[in-house]
């Protein structure tokens, strides 16, 4: 039973912002939204996570809707090196028993020159 | 601060041999998780360990697979009598505690001939 749904794939232009949507309509009030990405043949790379408020770090921004049923990961200036599979994962906050990260199919993002 | 280290990065074994995969967590991290990624599939949780303890091995195949995280040294994932179906990428992640972000290593790609 998937907790998140993401588009299968998307293209974006180099230098433009990439907006990756994720639906998590059954999210609980105590669940974080996590984003990882996996560049071909590499290990998953942590990007960002949030609970309620929007978050920003050196890699990306995370926008969570007020009802928390969906979120958007924003890569502000996509480069060719951002081509990867992006995974949106929900995980219970502060719950020591929720450590199994569930990687679905993710979104395959292709950045084109 | 070095990231999660895994070795070897590539491992080739013949059917029936043993495979030993090593994972050194990030400095200060005492929680280790192993995931497996079969070809064209997502990552699946295998086992969660703390120093000298297996906390959850519910994702491990019942036979031939074992894991340890000794007081000193890296975590080891051991696969005895490998079969072709064991060919996969094996990723290790670590975290400071069970509730905090998991950071992944580069993986070990096992090929069974």
Short mmCIF file of C-alpha atoms in Angstrom, two decimals, chain A residues 3-109:
data_model
loop_
_atom_site.label_atom_id
_atom_site.label_comp_id
_atom_site.label_asym_id
_atom_site.label_seq_id
_atom_site.Cartn_x
_atom_site.Cartn_y
_atom_site.Cartn_z
CA UNK A 3 1.73 6.08 0.96
CA UNK A 4 2.87 8.43 -1.80
CA UNK A 5 2.19 8.82 -5.49
CA UNK A 6 4.54 10.52 -7.92
CA UNK A 7 4.56 10.97 -11.69
CA UNK A 8 6.57 8.30 -13.41
CA UNK A 9 8.79 10.70 -15.28
CA UNK A 10 9.36 14.30 -16.18
CA UNK A 11 11.72 16.36 -18.26
CA UNK A 12 13.05 19.77 -17.49
CA UNK A 13 15.37 22.23 -19.17
CA UNK A 14 18.82 22.92 -17.83
CA UNK A 15 18.93 26.15 -15.88
CA UNK A 16 15.20 26.18 -15.21
CA UNK A 17 13.46 25.29 -11.99
CA UNK A 18 12.28 21.70 -11.70
CA UNK A 19 9.08 21.20 -9.70
CA UNK A 20 8.49 17.63 -8.60
CA UNK A 21 5.04 16.86 -7.16
CA UNK A 22 4.15 14.22 -4.63
CA UNK A 23 0.73 13.24 -3.32
CA UNK A 24 0.42 11.83 0.19
CA UNK A 25 -3.30 12.22 0.85
CA UNK A 26 -3.33 9.79 3.79
CA UNK A 27 -0.44 11.39 5.64
CA UNK A 28 -0.79 11.54 9.39
CA UNK A 29 -0.16 14.61 11.48
CA UNK A 30 3.04 13.14 12.85
CA UNK A 31 4.59 12.04 9.54
CA UNK A 32 7.49 13.77 7.85
CA UNK A 33 7.86 14.10 4.09
CA UNK A 34 11.36 13.04 3.01
CA UNK A 35 12.98 13.38 -0.40
CA UNK A 36 15.89 11.32 -1.65
CA UNK A 37 17.32 10.94 -5.11
CA UNK A 38 19.31 8.21 -6.77
CA UNK A 39 21.63 9.13 -9.57
CA UNK A 40 22.35 6.18 -11.83
CA UNK A 41 24.38 3.45 -10.12
CA UNK A 42 24.86 5.50 -6.95
CA UNK A 43 23.43 5.25 -3.46
CA UNK A 44 20.33 7.26 -2.54
CA UNK A 45 21.18 10.82 -1.61
CA UNK A 46 19.22 12.64 1.07
CA UNK A 47 17.82 15.94 -0.20
CA UNK A 48 15.45 17.46 2.32
CA UNK A 49 12.59 16.74 4.69
CA UNK A 50 9.78 18.64 6.37
CA UNK A 51 6.81 18.25 8.66
CA UNK A 52 4.52 21.24 8.19
CA UNK A 53 6.53 24.29 7.23
CA UNK A 54 8.28 24.87 3.95
CA UNK A 55 11.95 24.05 4.06
CA UNK A 56 14.97 25.16 2.06
CA UNK A 57 18.56 24.04 2.01
CA UNK A 58 21.49 24.29 -0.37
CA UNK A 59 20.05 21.62 -2.62
CA UNK A 60 16.35 22.30 -2.86
CA UNK A 61 13.15 23.72 -1.44
CA UNK A 62 10.22 21.73 -0.12
CA UNK A 63 6.75 23.21 -0.29
CA UNK A 64 4.08 21.39 1.72
CA UNK A 65 0.44 22.32 1.24
CA UNK A 66 -1.50 23.56 4.21
CA UNK A 67 -3.55 20.37 4.42
CA UNK A 68 -0.31 18.37 4.05
CA UNK A 69 -1.86 16.11 1.43
CA UNK A 70 0.74 16.99 -1.17
CA UNK A 71 4.14 18.57 -1.54
CA UNK A 72 6.50 19.85 -4.21
CA UNK A 73 10.25 19.52 -4.34
CA UNK A 74 11.83 22.43 -6.16
CA UNK A 75 15.30 22.29 -7.70
CA UNK A 76 15.83 25.99 -8.36
CA UNK A 77 18.30 25.77 -11.24
CA UNK A 78 18.41 22.27 -12.65
CA UNK A 79 21.69 21.04 -14.10
CA UNK A 80 22.47 17.92 -16.09
CA UNK A 81 23.84 16.38 -12.90
CA UNK A 82 20.37 16.54 -11.36
CA UNK A 83 19.18 13.80 -13.71
CA UNK A 84 18.10 11.05 -11.32
CA UNK A 85 15.20 9.14 -9.82
CA UNK A 86 13.58 11.21 -7.08
CA UNK A 87 11.77 9.49 -4.23
CA UNK A 88 9.15 11.05 -1.97
CA UNK A 89 8.78 9.12 1.30
CA UNK A 90 6.61 9.67 4.35
CA UNK A 91 7.92 8.65 7.71
CA UNK A 92 6.61 9.02 11.25
CA UNK A 93 8.38 11.77 13.12
CA UNK A 94 10.01 10.96 16.44
CA UNK A 95 8.93 7.34 16.18
CA UNK A 96 11.79 4.99 16.78
CA UNK A 97 9.88 2.11 15.18
CA UNK A 98 9.38 3.77 11.79
CA UNK A 99 12.86 3.28 10.34
CA UNK A 100 12.05 1.25 7.23
CA UNK A 101 12.22 3.69 4.37
CA UNK A 102 9.76 2.70 1.65
CA UNK A 103 11.13 3.50 -1.77
CA UNK A 104 8.47 3.36 -4.43
CA UNK A 105 9.08 3.81 -8.13
CA UNK A 106 9.86 7.51 -7.77
CA UNK A 107 9.98 10.08 -10.55
CA UNK A 108 12.64 9.74 -13.20
CA UNK A 109 13.77 13.29 -13.89
#
